[in-house]
Amino acid sequence: MLSEALLCFGASSVTIDEQESYGDNDEMKISSIFTISQDVKECISQAADSIGLREMPNYEVEMHDHTDWIKQTQESFHPVKVTEGLWIVPEWRKPPDVQAINIVLDPGLAFGTGEHPSTKLCLLLLQSLIKGGEYFLDYGTGSGILAIAALKFGADRSVGFDIDPLAITSARQNADLNNIGPDKLLLSLVPSKNDHALDSGFSREDMRTQDLYNARIIAEMNKYDVVIANILLYPLLDLAEAIVSYAKPGALVGISGIISEQVPCVVEHYSQFLEDIAVSKMDDWACIRGTKKRNQA
């Protein structure tokens, strides 16, 4: 959980070593890479606070030259088999199965590498839901992995929202790696309630760069056949109504980025918007799916 929060708050990559024992207790060691310009302490503090840790984790900072961290980052990522016929492949690796659906990523740029259980759960859910021709919304797109996957599964169009401009850039680069253009994958900062991204302070050139010229399409409510939000617990609770509002009545909504013990709280909160709620789990992580109630505007 802390590992994904670190990615959300600025880490370029994260690796977890659960095998070694540190001190008197068995602890988890997380190695993260940050650029020299980042405030590491602030990033760790924000990440810890976002998941409810009461104390700041112990950490050490080591300096490496530019080529070292690029090599270290690349060596830490390998192709990930999500299920039979579905792989996530770093752009510098060869696909293990060229006949499979291969989603090519630069995994160090934003959250969503395919390795995390919450991402795998969302990919499996998405694969089961997309039948062909759907409009899909990835709320909190990160690397763009889910939006890209939806198109490869047969969706007609994907839209990705994020609060981080760097995530939008990352998702566009990853879309390019998969030969997906802005006619199929639209990307935007999360639209505000008032302007729906039409007056977000960007110049017209910026709007073209981030696909915001499609703002009318992006911000339309009750439009999407499938909506998935794979973010953190507190944003999922705070933004529940906004997330569900983009789905058509009767459309499928997936919620992930939570651990098993948080499921009852999230289910209770979303039950005012969704029905036929079901839960899938993997390695103590959970994905909740439900159908938007038809009386929800």
mmCIF file of N, CA and C in Angstrom, residues 32-86:
data_model
loop_
_atom_site.group_PDB
_atom_site.id
_atom_site.type_symbol
_atom_site.label_atom_id
_atom_site.label_comp_id
_atom_site.label_asym_id
_atom_site.label_seq_id
_atom_site.Cartn_x
_atom_site.Cartn_y
_atom_site.Cartn_z
ATOM 1 N N SER A 32 12.990 3.024 -3.343
ATOM 2 C CA SER A 32 12.352 3.948 -4.278
ATOM 3 C C SER A 32 13.408 4.821 -4.938
ATOM 4 N N ILE A 33 13.138 5.211 -6.168
ATOM 5 C CA ILE A 33 14.031 6.102 -6.901
ATOM 6 C C ILE A 33 13.338 7.442 -7.095
ATOM 7 N N PHE A 34 14.047 8.517 -6.744
ATOM 8 C CA PHE A 34 13.545 9.875 -6.916
ATOM 9 C C PHE A 34 14.543 10.679 -7.742
ATOM 10 N N THR A 35 14.054 11.671 -8.443
ATOM 11 C CA THR A 35 14.958 12.584 -9.130
ATOM 12 C C THR A 35 15.598 13.513 -8.103
ATOM 13 N N ILE A 36 16.714 14.110 -8.466
ATOM 14 C CA ILE A 36 17.482 14.934 -7.539
ATOM 15 C C ILE A 36 16.702 16.164 -7.089
ATOM 16 N N SER A 37 15.754 16.606 -7.900
ATOM 17 C CA SER A 37 15.009 17.830 -7.587
ATOM 18 C C SER A 37 13.871 17.600 -6.598
ATOM 19 N N GLN A 38 13.558 16.353 -6.288
ATOM 20 C CA GLN A 38 12.405 16.070 -5.440
ATOM 21 C C GLN A 38 12.751 16.119 -3.958
ATOM 22 N N ASP A 39 11.776 16.513 -3.159
ATOM 23 C CA ASP A 39 11.899 16.524 -1.707
ATOM 24 C C ASP A 39 11.473 15.146 -1.198
ATOM 25 N N VAL A 40 12.459 14.294 -0.941
ATOM 26 C CA VAL A 40 12.179 12.904 -0.586
ATOM 27 C C VAL A 40 11.391 12.813 0.718
ATOM 28 N N LYS A 41 11.792 13.595 1.707
ATOM 29 C CA LYS A 41 11.104 13.557 2.998
ATOM 30 C C LYS A 41 9.634 13.931 2.847
ATOM 31 N N GLU A 42 9.363 14.967 2.067
ATOM 32 C CA GLU A 42 7.985 15.411 1.876
ATOM 33 C C GLU A 42 7.167 14.354 1.140
ATOM 34 N N CYS A 43 7.769 13.727 0.140
ATOM 35 C CA CYS A 43 7.085 12.668 -0.607
ATOM 36 C C CYS A 43 6.709 11.506 0.308
ATOM 37 N N ILE A 44 7.667 11.061 1.129
ATOM 38 C CA ILE A 44 7.402 9.939 2.037
ATOM 39 C C ILE A 44 6.345 10.328 3.060
ATOM 40 N N SER A 45 6.429 11.548 3.563
ATOM 41 C CA SER A 45 5.455 12.023 4.545
ATOM 42 C C SER A 45 4.044 12.046 3.965
ATOM 43 N N GLN A 46 3.906 12.568 2.742
ATOM 44 C CA GLN A 46 2.588 12.627 2.107
ATOM 45 C C GLN A 46 2.061 11.227 1.802
ATOM 46 N N ALA A 47 2.951 10.346 1.354
ATOM 47 C CA ALA A 47 2.534 8.975 1.048
ATOM 48 C C ALA A 47 2.054 8.260 2.308
ATOM 49 N N ALA A 48 2.811 8.409 3.393
ATOM 50 C CA ALA A 48 2.435 7.767 4.653
ATOM 51 C C ALA A 48 1.109 8.316 5.167
ATOM 52 N N ASP A 49 0.938 9.624 5.080
ATOM 53 C CA ASP A 49 -0.299 10.253 5.557
ATOM 54 C C ASP A 49 -1.504 9.804 4.736
ATOM 55 N N SER A 50 -1.302 9.610 3.431
ATOM 56 C CA SER A 50 -2.421 9.255 2.550
ATOM 57 C C SER A 50 -2.993 7.879 2.847
ATOM 58 N N ILE A 51 -2.186 6.997 3.446
ATOM 59 C CA ILE A 51 -2.680 5.648 3.759
ATOM 60 C C ILE A 51 -2.921 5.464 5.257
ATOM 61 N N GLY A 52 -2.821 6.574 6.009
ATOM 62 C CA GLY A 52 -3.190 6.534 7.414
ATOM 63 C C GLY A 52 -2.108 6.066 8.370
ATOM 64 N N LEU A 53 -0.833 6.066 7.946
ATOM 65 C CA LEU A 53 0.241 5.699 8.872
ATOM 66 C C LEU A 53 0.415 6.800 9.914
ATOM 67 N N ARG A 54 0.509 6.402 11.156
ATOM 68 C CA ARG A 54 0.618 7.390 12.232
ATOM 69 C C ARG A 54 2.042 7.894 12.416
ATOM 70 N N GLU A 55 3.014 7.082 12.019
ATOM 71 C CA GLU A 55 4.407 7.472 12.183
ATOM 72 C C GLU A 55 5.108 7.489 10.833
ATOM 73 N N MET A 56 6.076 8.366 10.714
ATOM 74 C CA MET A 56 6.888 8.455 9.506
ATOM 75 C C MET A 56 7.773 7.206 9.405
ATOM 76 N N PRO A 57 7.759 6.504 8.288
ATOM 77 C CA PRO A 57 8.636 5.330 8.145
ATOM 78 C C PRO A 57 10.107 5.735 8.217
ATOM 79 N N ASN A 58 10.933 4.845 8.742
ATOM 80 C CA ASN A 58 12.375 5.078 8.727
ATOM 81 C C ASN A 58 12.885 4.970 7.293
ATOM 82 N N TYR A 59 13.807 5.842 6.930
ATOM 83 C CA TYR A 59 14.322 5.795 5.567
ATOM 84 C C TYR A 59 15.758 6.303 5.516
ATOM 85 N N GLU A 60 16.467 5.888 4.493
ATOM 86 C CA GLU A 60 17.818 6.364 4.210
ATOM 87 C C GLU A 60 17.872 6.819 2.762
ATOM 88 N N VAL A 61 18.689 7.820 2.499
ATOM 89 C CA VAL A 61 18.834 8.347 1.142
ATOM 90 C C VAL A 61 20.248 8.079 0.647
ATOM 91 N N GLU A 62 20.354 7.486 -0.531
ATOM 92 C CA GLU A 62 21.643 7.264 -1.181
ATOM 93 C C GLU A 62 21.636 7.966 -2.530
ATOM 94 N N MET A 63 22.750 8.567 -2.879
ATOM 95 C CA MET A 63 22.860 9.284 -4.146
ATOM 96 C C MET A 63 23.517 8.387 -5.195
ATOM 97 N N HIS A 64 22.941 8.379 -6.395
ATOM 98 C CA HIS A 64 23.504 7.625 -7.513
ATOM 99 C C HIS A 64 23.540 8.535 -8.731
ATOM 100 N N ASP A 65 24.456 8.252 -9.651
ATOM 101 C CA ASP A 65 24.482 9.090 -10.844
ATOM 102 C C ASP A 65 23.343 8.709 -11.775
ATOM 103 N N HIS A 66 23.125 9.551 -12.768
ATOM 104 C CA HIS A 66 21.958 9.436 -13.645
ATOM 105 C C HIS A 66 21.898 8.081 -14.342
ATOM 106 N N THR A 67 23.016 7.621 -14.873
ATOM 107 C CA THR A 67 23.004 6.359 -15.615
ATOM 108 C C THR A 67 22.720 5.181 -14.699
ATOM 109 N N ASP A 68 23.166 5.277 -13.424
ATOM 110 C CA ASP A 68 22.921 4.190 -12.481
ATOM 111 C C ASP A 68 21.431 3.979 -12.259
ATOM 112 N N TRP A 69 20.697 5.074 -12.019
ATOM 113 C CA TRP A 69 19.287 4.876 -11.682
ATOM 114 C C TRP A 69 18.466 4.468 -12.892
ATOM 115 N N ILE A 70 18.854 4.912 -14.078
ATOM 116 C CA ILE A 70 18.153 4.442 -15.276
ATOM 117 C C ILE A 70 18.340 2.937 -15.434
ATOM 118 N N LYS A 71 19.587 2.481 -15.292
ATOM 119 C CA LYS A 71 19.861 1.046 -15.416
ATOM 120 C C LYS A 71 19.152 0.266 -14.318
ATOM 121 N N GLN A 72 19.197 0.797 -13.087
ATOM 122 C CA GLN A 72 18.557 0.112 -11.965
ATOM 123 C C GLN A 72 17.050 0.024 -12.170
ATOM 124 N N THR A 73 16.462 1.113 -12.652
ATOM 125 C CA THR A 73 15.021 1.111 -12.901
ATOM 126 C C THR A 73 14.649 0.077 -13.949
ATOM 127 N N GLN A 74 15.386 0.050 -15.046
ATOM 128 C CA GLN A 74 15.067 -0.881 -16.126
ATOM 129 C C GLN A 74 15.250 -2.331 -15.689
ATOM 130 N N GLU A 75 16.295 -2.590 -14.911
ATOM 131 C CA GLU A 75 16.544 -3.962 -14.475
ATOM 132 C C GLU A 75 15.489 -4.457 -13.493
ATOM 133 N N SER A 76 14.786 -3.537 -12.835
ATOM 134 C CA SER A 76 13.795 -3.942 -11.835
ATOM 135 C C SER A 76 12.456 -4.332 -12.452
ATOM 136 N N PHE A 77 12.266 -4.052 -13.743
ATOM 137 C CA PHE A 77 10.993 -4.349 -14.394
ATOM 138 C C PHE A 77 11.144 -5.493 -15.388
ATOM 139 N N HIS A 78 10.220 -6.437 -15.307
ATOM 140 C CA HIS A 78 10.193 -7.582 -16.209
ATOM 141 C C HIS A 78 8.778 -7.731 -16.763
ATOM 142 N N PRO A 79 8.607 -8.449 -17.866
ATOM 143 C CA PRO A 79 7.249 -8.701 -18.355
ATOM 144 C C PRO A 79 6.391 -9.363 -17.279
ATOM 145 N N VAL A 80 5.155 -8.934 -17.179
ATOM 146 C CA VAL A 80 4.221 -9.447 -16.175
ATOM 147 C C VAL A 80 3.084 -10.178 -16.882
ATOM 148 N N LYS A 81 2.900 -11.439 -16.531
ATOM 149 C CA LYS A 81 1.776 -12.203 -17.067
ATOM 150 C C LYS A 81 0.573 -12.000 -16.153
ATOM 151 N N VAL A 82 -0.440 -11.318 -16.656
ATOM 152 C CA VAL A 82 -1.641 -11.057 -15.863
ATOM 153 C C VAL A 82 -2.532 -12.289 -15.848
ATOM 154 N N THR A 83 -2.721 -12.867 -17.014
ATOM 155 C CA THR A 83 -3.468 -14.104 -17.182
ATOM 156 C C THR A 83 -3.069 -14.683 -18.533
ATOM 157 N N GLU A 84 -3.568 -15.849 -18.863
ATOM 158 C CA GLU A 84 -3.204 -16.460 -20.139
ATOM 159 C C GLU A 84 -3.576 -15.532 -21.295
ATOM 160 N N GLY A 85 -2.569 -15.192 -22.107
ATOM 161 C CA GLY A 85 -2.821 -14.343 -23.266
ATOM 162 C C GLY A 85 -2.810 -12.858 -22.993
ATOM 163 N N LEU A 86 -2.385 -12.441 -21.790
ATOM 164 C CA LEU A 86 -2.338 -11.014 -21.461
ATOM 165 C C LEU A 86 -1.059 -10.706 -20.692
#
